[in-house]
Tab-separated table of C-alpha atoms in Angstrom:
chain	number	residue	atom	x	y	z
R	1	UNK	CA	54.889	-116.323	11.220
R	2	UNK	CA	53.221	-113.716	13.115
R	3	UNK	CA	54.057	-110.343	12.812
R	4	UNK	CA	51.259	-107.985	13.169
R	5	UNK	CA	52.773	-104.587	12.366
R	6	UNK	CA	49.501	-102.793	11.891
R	7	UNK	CA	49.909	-101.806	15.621
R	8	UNK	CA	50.638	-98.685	17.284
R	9	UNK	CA	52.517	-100.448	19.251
R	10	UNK	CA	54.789	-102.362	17.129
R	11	UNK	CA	55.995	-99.045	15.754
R	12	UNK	CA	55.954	-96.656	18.772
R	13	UNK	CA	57.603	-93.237	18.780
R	14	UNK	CA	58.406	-91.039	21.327
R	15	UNK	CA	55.373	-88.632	20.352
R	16	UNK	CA	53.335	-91.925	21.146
R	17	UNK	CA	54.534	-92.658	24.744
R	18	UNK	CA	50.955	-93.951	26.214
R	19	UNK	CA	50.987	-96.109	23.289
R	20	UNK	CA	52.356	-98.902	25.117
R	21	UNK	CA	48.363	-98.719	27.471
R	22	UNK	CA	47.219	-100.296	24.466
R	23	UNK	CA	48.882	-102.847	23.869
R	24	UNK	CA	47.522	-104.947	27.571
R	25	UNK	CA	50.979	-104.569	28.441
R	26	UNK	CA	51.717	-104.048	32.203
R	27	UNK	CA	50.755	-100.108	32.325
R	28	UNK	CA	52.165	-97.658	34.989
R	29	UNK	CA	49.718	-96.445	37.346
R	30	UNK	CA	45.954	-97.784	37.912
R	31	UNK	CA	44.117	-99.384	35.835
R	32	UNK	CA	41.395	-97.811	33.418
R	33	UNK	CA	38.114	-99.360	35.562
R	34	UNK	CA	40.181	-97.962	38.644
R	35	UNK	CA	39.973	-94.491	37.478
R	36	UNK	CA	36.685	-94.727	36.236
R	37	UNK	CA	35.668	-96.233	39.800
R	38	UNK	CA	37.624	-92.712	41.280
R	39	UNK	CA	36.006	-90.720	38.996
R	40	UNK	CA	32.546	-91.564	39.246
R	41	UNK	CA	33.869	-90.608	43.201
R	42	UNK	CA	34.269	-87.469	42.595
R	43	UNK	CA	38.032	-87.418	41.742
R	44	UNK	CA	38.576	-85.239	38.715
R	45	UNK	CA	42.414	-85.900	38.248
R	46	UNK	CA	41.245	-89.529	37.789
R	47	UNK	CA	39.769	-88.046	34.709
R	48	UNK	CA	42.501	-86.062	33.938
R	49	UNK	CA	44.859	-89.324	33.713
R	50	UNK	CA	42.046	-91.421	31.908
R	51	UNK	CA	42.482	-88.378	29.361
R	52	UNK	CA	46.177	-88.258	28.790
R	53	UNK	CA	46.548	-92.131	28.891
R	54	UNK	CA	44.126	-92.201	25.819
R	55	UNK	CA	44.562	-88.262	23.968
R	56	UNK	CA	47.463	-89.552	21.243
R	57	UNK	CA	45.725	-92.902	19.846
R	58	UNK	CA	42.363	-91.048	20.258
R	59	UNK	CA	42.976	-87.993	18.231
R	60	UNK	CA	45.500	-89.751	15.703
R	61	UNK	CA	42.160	-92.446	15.097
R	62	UNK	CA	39.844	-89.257	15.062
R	63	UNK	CA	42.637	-87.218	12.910
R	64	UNK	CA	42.471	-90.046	10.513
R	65	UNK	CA	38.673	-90.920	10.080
R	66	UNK	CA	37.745	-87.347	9.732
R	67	UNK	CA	40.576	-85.967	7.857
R	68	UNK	CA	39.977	-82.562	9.567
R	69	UNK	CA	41.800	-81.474	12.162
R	70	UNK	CA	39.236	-79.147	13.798
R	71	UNK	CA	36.413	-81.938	13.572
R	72	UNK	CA	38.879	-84.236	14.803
R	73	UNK	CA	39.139	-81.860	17.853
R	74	UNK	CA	35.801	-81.152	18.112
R	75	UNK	CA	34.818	-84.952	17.985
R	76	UNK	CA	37.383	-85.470	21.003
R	77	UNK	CA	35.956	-82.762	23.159
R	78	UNK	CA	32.187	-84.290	22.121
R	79	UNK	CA	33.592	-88.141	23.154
R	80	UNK	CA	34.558	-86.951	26.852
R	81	UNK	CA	31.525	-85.283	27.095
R	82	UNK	CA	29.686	-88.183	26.239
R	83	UNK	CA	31.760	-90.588	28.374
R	84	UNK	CA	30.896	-88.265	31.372
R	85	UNK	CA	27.398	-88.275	30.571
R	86	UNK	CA	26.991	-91.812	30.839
R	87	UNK	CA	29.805	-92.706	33.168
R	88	UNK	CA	27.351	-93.908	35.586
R	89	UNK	CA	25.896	-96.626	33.274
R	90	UNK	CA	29.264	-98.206	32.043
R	91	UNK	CA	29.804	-101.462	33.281
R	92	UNK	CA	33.575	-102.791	32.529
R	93	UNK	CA	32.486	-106.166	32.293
R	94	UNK	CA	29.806	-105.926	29.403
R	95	UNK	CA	32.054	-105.487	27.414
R	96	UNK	CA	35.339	-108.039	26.606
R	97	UNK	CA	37.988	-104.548	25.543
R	98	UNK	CA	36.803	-102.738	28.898
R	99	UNK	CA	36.942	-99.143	28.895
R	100	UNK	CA	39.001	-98.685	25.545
R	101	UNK	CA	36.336	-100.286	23.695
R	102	UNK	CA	33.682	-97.869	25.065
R	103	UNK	CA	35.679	-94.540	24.665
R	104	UNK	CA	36.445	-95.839	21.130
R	105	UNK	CA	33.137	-96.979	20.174
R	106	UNK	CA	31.710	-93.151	21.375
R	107	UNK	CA	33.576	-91.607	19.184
R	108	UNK	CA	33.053	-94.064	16.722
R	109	UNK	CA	29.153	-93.058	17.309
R	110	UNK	CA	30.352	-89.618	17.028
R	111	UNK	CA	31.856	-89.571	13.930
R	112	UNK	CA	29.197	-91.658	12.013
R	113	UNK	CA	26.940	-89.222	13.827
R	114	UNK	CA	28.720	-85.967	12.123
R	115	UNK	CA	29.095	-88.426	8.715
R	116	UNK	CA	24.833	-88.696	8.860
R	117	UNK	CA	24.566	-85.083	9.203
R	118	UNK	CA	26.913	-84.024	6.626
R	119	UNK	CA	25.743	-86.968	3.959
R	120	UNK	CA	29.324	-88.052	3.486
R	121	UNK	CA	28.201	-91.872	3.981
R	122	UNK	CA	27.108	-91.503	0.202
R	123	UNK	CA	30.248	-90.699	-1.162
R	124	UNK	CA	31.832	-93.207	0.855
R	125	UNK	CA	29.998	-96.150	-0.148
R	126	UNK	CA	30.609	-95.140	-3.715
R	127	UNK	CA	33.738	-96.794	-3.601
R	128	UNK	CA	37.885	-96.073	-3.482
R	129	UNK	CA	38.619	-93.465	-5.516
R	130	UNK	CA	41.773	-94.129	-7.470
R	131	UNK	CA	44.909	-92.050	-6.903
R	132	UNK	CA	45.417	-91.563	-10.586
R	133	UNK	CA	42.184	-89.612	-10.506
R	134	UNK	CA	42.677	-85.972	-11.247
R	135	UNK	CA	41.463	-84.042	-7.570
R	136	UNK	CA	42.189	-81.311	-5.590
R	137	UNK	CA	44.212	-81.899	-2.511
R	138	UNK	CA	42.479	-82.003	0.667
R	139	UNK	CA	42.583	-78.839	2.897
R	140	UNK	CA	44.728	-80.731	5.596
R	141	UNK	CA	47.036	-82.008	3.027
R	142	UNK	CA	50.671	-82.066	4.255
R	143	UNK	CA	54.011	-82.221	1.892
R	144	UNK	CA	55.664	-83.861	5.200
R	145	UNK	CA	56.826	-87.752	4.957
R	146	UNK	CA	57.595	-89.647	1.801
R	147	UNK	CA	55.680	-89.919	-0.995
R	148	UNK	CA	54.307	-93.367	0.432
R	149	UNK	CA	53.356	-92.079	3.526
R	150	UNK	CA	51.431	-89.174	1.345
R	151	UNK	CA	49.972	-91.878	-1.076
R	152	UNK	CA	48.491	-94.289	2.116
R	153	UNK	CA	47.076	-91.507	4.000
R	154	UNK	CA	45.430	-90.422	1.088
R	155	UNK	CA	44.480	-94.175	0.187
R	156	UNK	CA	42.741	-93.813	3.644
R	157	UNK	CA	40.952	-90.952	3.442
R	158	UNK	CA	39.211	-92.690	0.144
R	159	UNK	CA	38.466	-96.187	1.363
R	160	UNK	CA	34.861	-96.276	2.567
R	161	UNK	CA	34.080	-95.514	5.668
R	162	UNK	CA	33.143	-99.160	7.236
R	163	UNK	CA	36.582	-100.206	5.935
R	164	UNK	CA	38.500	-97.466	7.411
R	165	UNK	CA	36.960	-97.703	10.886
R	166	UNK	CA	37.814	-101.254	11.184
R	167	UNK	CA	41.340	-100.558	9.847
R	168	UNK	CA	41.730	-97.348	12.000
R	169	UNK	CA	40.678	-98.969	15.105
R	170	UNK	CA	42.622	-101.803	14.466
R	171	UNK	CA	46.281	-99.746	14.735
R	172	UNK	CA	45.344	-97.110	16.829
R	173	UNK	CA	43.177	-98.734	19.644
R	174	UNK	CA	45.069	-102.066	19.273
R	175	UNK	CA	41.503	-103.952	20.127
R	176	UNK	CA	41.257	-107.598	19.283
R	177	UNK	CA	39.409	-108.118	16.007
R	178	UNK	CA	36.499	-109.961	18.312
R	179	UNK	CA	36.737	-107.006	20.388
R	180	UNK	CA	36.067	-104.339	17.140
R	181	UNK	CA	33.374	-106.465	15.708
R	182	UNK	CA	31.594	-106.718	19.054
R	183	UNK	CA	31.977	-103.006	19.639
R	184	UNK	CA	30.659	-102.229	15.642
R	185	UNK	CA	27.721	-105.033	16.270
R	186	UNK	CA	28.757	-106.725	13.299
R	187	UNK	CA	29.765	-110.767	12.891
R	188	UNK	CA	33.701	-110.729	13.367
R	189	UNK	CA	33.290	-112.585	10.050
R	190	UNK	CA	32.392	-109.348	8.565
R	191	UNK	CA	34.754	-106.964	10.816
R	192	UNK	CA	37.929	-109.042	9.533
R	193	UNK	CA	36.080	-108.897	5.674
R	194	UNK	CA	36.153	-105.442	5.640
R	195	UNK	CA	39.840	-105.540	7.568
R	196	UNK	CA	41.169	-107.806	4.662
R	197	UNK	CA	39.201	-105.833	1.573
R	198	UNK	CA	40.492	-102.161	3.121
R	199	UNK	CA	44.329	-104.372	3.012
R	200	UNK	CA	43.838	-105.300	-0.779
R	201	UNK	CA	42.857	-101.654	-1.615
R	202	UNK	CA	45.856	-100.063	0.166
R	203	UNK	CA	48.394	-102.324	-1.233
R	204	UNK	CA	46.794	-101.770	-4.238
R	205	UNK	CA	47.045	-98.320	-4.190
R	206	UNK	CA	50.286	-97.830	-2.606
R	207	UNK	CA	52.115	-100.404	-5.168
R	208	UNK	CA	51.415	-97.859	-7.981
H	1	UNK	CA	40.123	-119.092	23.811
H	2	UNK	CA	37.287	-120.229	21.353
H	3	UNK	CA	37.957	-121.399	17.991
H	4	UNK	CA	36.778	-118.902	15.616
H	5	UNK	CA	38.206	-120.695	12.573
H	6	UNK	CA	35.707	-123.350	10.931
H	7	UNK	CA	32.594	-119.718	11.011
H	8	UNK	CA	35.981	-117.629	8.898
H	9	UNK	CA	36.858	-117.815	5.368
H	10	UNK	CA	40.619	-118.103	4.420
H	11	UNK	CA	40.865	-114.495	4.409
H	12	UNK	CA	39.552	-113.882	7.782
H	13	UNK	CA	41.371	-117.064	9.245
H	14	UNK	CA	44.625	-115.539	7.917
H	15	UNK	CA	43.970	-112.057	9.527
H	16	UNK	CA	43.353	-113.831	13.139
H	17	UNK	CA	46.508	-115.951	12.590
H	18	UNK	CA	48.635	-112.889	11.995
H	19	UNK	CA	47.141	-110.983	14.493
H	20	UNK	CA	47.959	-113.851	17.310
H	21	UNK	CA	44.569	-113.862	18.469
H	22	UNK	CA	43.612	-117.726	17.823
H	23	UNK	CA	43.321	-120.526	20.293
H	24	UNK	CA	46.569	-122.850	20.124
H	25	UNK	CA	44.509	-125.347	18.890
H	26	UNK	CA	43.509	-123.670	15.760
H	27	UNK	CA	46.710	-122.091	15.390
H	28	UNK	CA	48.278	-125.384	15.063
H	29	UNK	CA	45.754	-126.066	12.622
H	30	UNK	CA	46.285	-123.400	10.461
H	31	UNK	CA	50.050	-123.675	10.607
H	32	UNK	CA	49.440	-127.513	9.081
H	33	UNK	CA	47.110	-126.344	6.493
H	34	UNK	CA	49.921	-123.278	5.644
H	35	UNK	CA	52.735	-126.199	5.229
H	36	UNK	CA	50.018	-128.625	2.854
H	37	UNK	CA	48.483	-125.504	0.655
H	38	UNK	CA	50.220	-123.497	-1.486
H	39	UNK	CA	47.766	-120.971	-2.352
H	40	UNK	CA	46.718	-120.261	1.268
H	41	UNK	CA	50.500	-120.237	2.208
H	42	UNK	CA	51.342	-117.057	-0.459
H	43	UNK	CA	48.069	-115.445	0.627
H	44	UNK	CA	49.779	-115.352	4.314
H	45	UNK	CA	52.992	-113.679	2.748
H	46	UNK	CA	51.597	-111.219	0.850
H	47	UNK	CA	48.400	-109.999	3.992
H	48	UNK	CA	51.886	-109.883	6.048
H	49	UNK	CA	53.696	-107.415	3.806
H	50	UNK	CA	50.651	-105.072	3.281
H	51	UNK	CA	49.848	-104.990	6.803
H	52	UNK	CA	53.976	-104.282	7.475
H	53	UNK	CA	53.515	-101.674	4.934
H	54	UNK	CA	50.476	-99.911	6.275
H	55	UNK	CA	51.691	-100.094	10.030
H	56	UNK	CA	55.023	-98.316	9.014
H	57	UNK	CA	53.851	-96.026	6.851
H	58	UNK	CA	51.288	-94.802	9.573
H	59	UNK	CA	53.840	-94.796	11.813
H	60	UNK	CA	55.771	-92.578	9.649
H	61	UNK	CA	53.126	-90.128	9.159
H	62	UNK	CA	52.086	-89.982	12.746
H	63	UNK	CA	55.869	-89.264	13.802
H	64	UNK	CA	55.743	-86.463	11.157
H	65	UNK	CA	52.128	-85.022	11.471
H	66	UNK	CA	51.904	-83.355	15.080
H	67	UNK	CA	48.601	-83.531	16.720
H	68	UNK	CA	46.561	-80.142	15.982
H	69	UNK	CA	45.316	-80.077	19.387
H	70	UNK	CA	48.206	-81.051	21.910
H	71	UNK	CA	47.379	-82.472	24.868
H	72	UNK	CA	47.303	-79.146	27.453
H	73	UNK	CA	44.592	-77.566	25.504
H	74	UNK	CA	42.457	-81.013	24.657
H	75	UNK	CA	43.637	-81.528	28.612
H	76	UNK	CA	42.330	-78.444	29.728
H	77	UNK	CA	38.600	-78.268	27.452
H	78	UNK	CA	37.894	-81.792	29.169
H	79	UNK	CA	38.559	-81.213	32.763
H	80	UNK	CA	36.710	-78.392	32.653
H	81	UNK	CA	33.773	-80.240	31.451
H	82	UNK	CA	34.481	-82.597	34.427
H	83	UNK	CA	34.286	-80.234	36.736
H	84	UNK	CA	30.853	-78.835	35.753
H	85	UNK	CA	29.756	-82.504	35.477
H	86	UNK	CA	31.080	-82.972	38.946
H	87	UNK	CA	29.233	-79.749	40.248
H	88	UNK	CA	26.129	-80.764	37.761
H	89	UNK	CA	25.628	-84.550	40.017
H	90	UNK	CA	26.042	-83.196	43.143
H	91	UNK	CA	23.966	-80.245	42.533
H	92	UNK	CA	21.346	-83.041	41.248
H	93	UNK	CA	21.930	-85.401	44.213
H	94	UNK	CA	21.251	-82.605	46.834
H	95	UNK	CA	17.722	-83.272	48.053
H	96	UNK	CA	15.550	-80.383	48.015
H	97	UNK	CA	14.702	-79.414	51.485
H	98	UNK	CA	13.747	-75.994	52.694
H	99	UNK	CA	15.888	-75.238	55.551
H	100	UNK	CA	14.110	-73.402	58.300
H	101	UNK	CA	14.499	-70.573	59.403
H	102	UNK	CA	17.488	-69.589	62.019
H	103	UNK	CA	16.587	-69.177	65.279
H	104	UNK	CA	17.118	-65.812	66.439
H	105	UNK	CA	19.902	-65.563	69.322
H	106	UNK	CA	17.881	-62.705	70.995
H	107	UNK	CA	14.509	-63.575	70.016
H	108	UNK	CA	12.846	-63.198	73.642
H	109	UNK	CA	14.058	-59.706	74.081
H	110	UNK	CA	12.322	-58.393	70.638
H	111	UNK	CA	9.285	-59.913	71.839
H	112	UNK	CA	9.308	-58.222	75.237
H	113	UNK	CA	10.093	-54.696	73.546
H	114	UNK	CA	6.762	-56.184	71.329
H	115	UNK	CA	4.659	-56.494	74.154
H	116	UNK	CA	6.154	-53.160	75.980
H	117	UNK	CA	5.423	-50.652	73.364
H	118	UNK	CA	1.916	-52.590	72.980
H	119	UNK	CA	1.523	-51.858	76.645
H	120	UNK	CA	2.669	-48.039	76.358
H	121	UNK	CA	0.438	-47.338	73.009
H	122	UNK	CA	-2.684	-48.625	74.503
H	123	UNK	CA	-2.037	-46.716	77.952
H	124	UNK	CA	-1.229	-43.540	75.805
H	125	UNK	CA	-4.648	-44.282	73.923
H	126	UNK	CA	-6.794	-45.089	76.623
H	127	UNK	CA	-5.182	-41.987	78.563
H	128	UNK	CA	-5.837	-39.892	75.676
H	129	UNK	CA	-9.583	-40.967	76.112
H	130	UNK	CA	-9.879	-40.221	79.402
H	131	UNK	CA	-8.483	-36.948	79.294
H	132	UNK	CA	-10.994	-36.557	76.401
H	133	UNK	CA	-14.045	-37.715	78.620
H	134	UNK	CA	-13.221	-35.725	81.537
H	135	UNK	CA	-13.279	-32.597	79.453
H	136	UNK	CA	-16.331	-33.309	77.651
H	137	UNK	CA	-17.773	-34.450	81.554
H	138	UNK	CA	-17.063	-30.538	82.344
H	139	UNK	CA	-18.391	-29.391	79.327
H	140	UNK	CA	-21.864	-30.680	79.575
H	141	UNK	CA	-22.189	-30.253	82.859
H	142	UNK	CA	-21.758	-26.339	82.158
H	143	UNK	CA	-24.245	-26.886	79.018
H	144	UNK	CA	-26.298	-29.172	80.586
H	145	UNK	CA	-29.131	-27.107	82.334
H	146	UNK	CA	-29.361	-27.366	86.043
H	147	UNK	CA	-31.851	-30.443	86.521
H	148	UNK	CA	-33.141	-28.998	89.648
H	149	UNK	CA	-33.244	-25.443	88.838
H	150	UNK	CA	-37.062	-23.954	87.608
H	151	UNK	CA	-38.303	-23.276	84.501
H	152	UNK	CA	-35.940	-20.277	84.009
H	153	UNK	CA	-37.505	-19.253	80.256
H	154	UNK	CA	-36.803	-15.553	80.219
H	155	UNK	CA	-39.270	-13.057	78.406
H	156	UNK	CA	-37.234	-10.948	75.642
H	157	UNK	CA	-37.230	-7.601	78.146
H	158	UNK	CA	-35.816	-9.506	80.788
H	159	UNK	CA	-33.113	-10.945	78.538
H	160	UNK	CA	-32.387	-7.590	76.586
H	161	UNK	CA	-32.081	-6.458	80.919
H	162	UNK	CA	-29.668	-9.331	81.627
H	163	UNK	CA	-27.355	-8.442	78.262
H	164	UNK	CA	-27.453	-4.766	79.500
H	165	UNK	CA	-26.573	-5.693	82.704
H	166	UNK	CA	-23.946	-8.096	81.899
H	167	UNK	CA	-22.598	-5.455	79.114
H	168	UNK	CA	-22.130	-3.384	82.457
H	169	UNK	CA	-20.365	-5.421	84.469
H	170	UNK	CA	-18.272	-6.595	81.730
H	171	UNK	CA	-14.653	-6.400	82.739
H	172	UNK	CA	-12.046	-6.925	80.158
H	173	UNK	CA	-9.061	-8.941	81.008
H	174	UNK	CA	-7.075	-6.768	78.980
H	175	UNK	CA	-6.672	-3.683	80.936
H	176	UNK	CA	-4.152	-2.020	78.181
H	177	UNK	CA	-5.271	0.870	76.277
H	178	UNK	CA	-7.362	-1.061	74.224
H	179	UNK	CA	-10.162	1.287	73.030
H	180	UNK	CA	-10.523	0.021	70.086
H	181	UNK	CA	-11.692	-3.708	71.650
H	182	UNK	CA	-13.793	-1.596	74.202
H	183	UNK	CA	-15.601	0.060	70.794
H	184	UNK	CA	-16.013	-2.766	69.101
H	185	UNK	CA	-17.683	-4.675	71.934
H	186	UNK	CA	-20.205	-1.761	72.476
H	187	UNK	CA	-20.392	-1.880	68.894
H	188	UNK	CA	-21.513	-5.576	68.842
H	189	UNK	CA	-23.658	-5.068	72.219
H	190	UNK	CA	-25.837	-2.122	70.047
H	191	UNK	CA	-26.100	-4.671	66.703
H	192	UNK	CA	-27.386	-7.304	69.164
H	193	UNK	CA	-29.858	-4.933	70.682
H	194	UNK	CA	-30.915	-3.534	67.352
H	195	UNK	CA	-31.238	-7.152	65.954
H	196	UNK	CA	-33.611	-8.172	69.035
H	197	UNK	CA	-35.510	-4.973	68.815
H	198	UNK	CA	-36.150	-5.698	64.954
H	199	UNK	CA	-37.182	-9.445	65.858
H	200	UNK	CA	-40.073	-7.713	68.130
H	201	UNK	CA	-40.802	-4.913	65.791
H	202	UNK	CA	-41.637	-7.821	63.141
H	203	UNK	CA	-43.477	-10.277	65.646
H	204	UNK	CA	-45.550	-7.584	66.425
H	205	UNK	CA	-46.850	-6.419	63.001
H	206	UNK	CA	-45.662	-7.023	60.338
H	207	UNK	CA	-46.510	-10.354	58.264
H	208	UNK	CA	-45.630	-10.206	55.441
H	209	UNK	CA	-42.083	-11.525	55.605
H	210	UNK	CA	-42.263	-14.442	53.247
């Protein structure tokens, strides 16, 4: 049996069109090292295409990691930036998941960079908080979707943060687990531990 | 593909497995160890579910959730960035090199016109100082005593005679009623004769002017 559901593509909407990029299957248009080669040219609607191919997973994975909406923004913004700085020095073949693995792993950096700053890596590695736990929502709480939907995203939001990166990128980039541990510079041993403890939590939490 | 199963633990080996990203080999291998243990085969079934679970529930919320920055504004903060990177490399790439100067299309004629009004100054000078020479040429020969003339010192009677006598013939050029400039030059004629007889009257006695 292999069904693999944690995948944005598995469950693809219409608000999640480029979804199907992800995935390696056959995508319309050029390829992402194409663009990048047309961009470093000169060619800013390269850029432009290299952006809306990769906006929804990006912000949905920022959206989620951050639980902000604005830093989630913000951290998008900073990524492209950052790609663009050091567009010249990417090389598609260092790396096995190409040009996805690189935009993810920058914002990645970024958002372990704004967790440093803001001392939130602390509180994460203190461990899941339980749901039963008597706390304020957060500000970007929504009543929308089911109370399921309301109790995993919140089950998220507490699961430390080397757990929820792995599981984040996992369903929103679609990147091999080889791939996510090579682009975290951990063992995949310990990539697919922290994929398998973050599972245990959520069902967990979510069965209550 | 490389077999990534005998480095994993159970867990781990499961997680690849579900995910289809294990060689065929060791996916046949783990498929015979699912059918022979019991405990690794209920571990599978129950990883499945939660990761079903998760991915749906995800799913849900993302179909529900909109993005807070749609992708025309997100669109439009990035390629501007791009653009100013664009401008930023090429800007950087552009060797510095100071262009020269443009040739002037009528160059030759400004530096005739140059030369010409040097040539018409320094003729306007250099006339200027001949006129200048020629004047002052006139006016020393007139001050200049005559070189061959004789001593010509004059005792004061004959040069009170020759005042006199040129006070005589003096003819104005004014020949309008113009008594008042006849008066005043006998006026000035008697004050110079006065003066010269006092300068005799003195030489002759009196010494004790200090």
């Amino acid at each position: 049996m292999n069904s693999t559901k944690l995948s944005l593509t598995e469950n693809a909407s219409p608000d999640v069109a480029t979804a199907a990029n992800l995935s390696g299957v056959a995508q319309a248009g050029p390829s992402d090292e194409t663009l990048i080669l047309r961009l470093r040219d000169g060619e800013t609607a390269a850029g432009e295409t290299l952006v809306k191919r990769f906006h929804q997973p990006l912000m949905r994975y920022l959206q989620r990691l951050t639980g902000d909406d604005h830093v989630a923004e913000e951290l998008h913004q900073q990524t492209w930036v950052s790609v663009l700085d050091h567009l010249e020095k990417f090389d598609p073949t260092s790396s096995s998941g190409g040009f996805k693995a690189w935009l993810f792993r920058i914002a990645t950096n970024k958002a372990n960079d704004l967790w440093r700053s803001r001392g939130r890596e602390k509180n994460a590695k203190e461990g899941l908080k339980l749901i039963g736990e008597e706390e304020a929502p957060h500000a970007s709480f929504r009543m929308e979707g089911t109370e399921q939907e309301q109790k995993l995203k919140r089950a998220i939001e507490a699961l430390p943060e080397n757990q929820k990166q792995v599981l984040l990128l996992r369903y929103y980039s679609n990147l091999k687990f080889v791939e996510i541990a090579e682009m975290l510079g951990c063992p995949l041993n310990t990539a697919l531990g922290r994929m398998h403890k973050a599972m245990l939590k959520l069902k967990q939490l979510m069965e209550q | 593909m490389p077999s990534h199963i005998h480095n994993l633990d159970r867990e781990s080996i499961l997680l690849m497995y579900l995910a289809d990203e294990l060689s065929a080999e060791d996916r046949t291998e783990v498929e015979q160890m699912l059918q022979t243990d019991r405990v690794l085969r209920q571990q599978h079934e129950e990883l499945a579910a939660t990761l079903d679970l998760a991915g749906n529930a995800l799913a849900g919320l993302d179909r529900k959730e909109p993005l807070s920055a749609p992708l025309g504004s997100s669109l439009r903060r990035v390629s501007r960035a791009m653009a100013q990177w664009h401008v930023d490399r090429l800007a950087a790439a552009r060797p510095q090199v100071t262009e020269p100067l443009p040739a002037r299309r009528f160059g030759w004629v400004m530096t005739l016109g140059a030369v010409a009004a040097c040539i018409v100054i320094g003729s306007f000078i250099m006339w200027s100082r001949v006129d200048d020479s020629k004047n002052s040429t006139n006016v020393a020969r007139v001050m200049a005593p005559d070189p061959h003339a004789t001593d010509t010192s004059l005792t004061e009677d004959q040069e009170q005679q020759e005042i006199a006598d040129a006070t005589a013939s003096f003819t104005p050029a004014v020949t309008t009623d113009t008594d008042q400039q006849l008066t005043s030059a006998e006026r000035e004629m008697k004050t110079l004769a006065l003066f010269s007889d006092s300068i005799t009257t003195s030489d002759d006695g009196d010494s004790s002017t200090p």
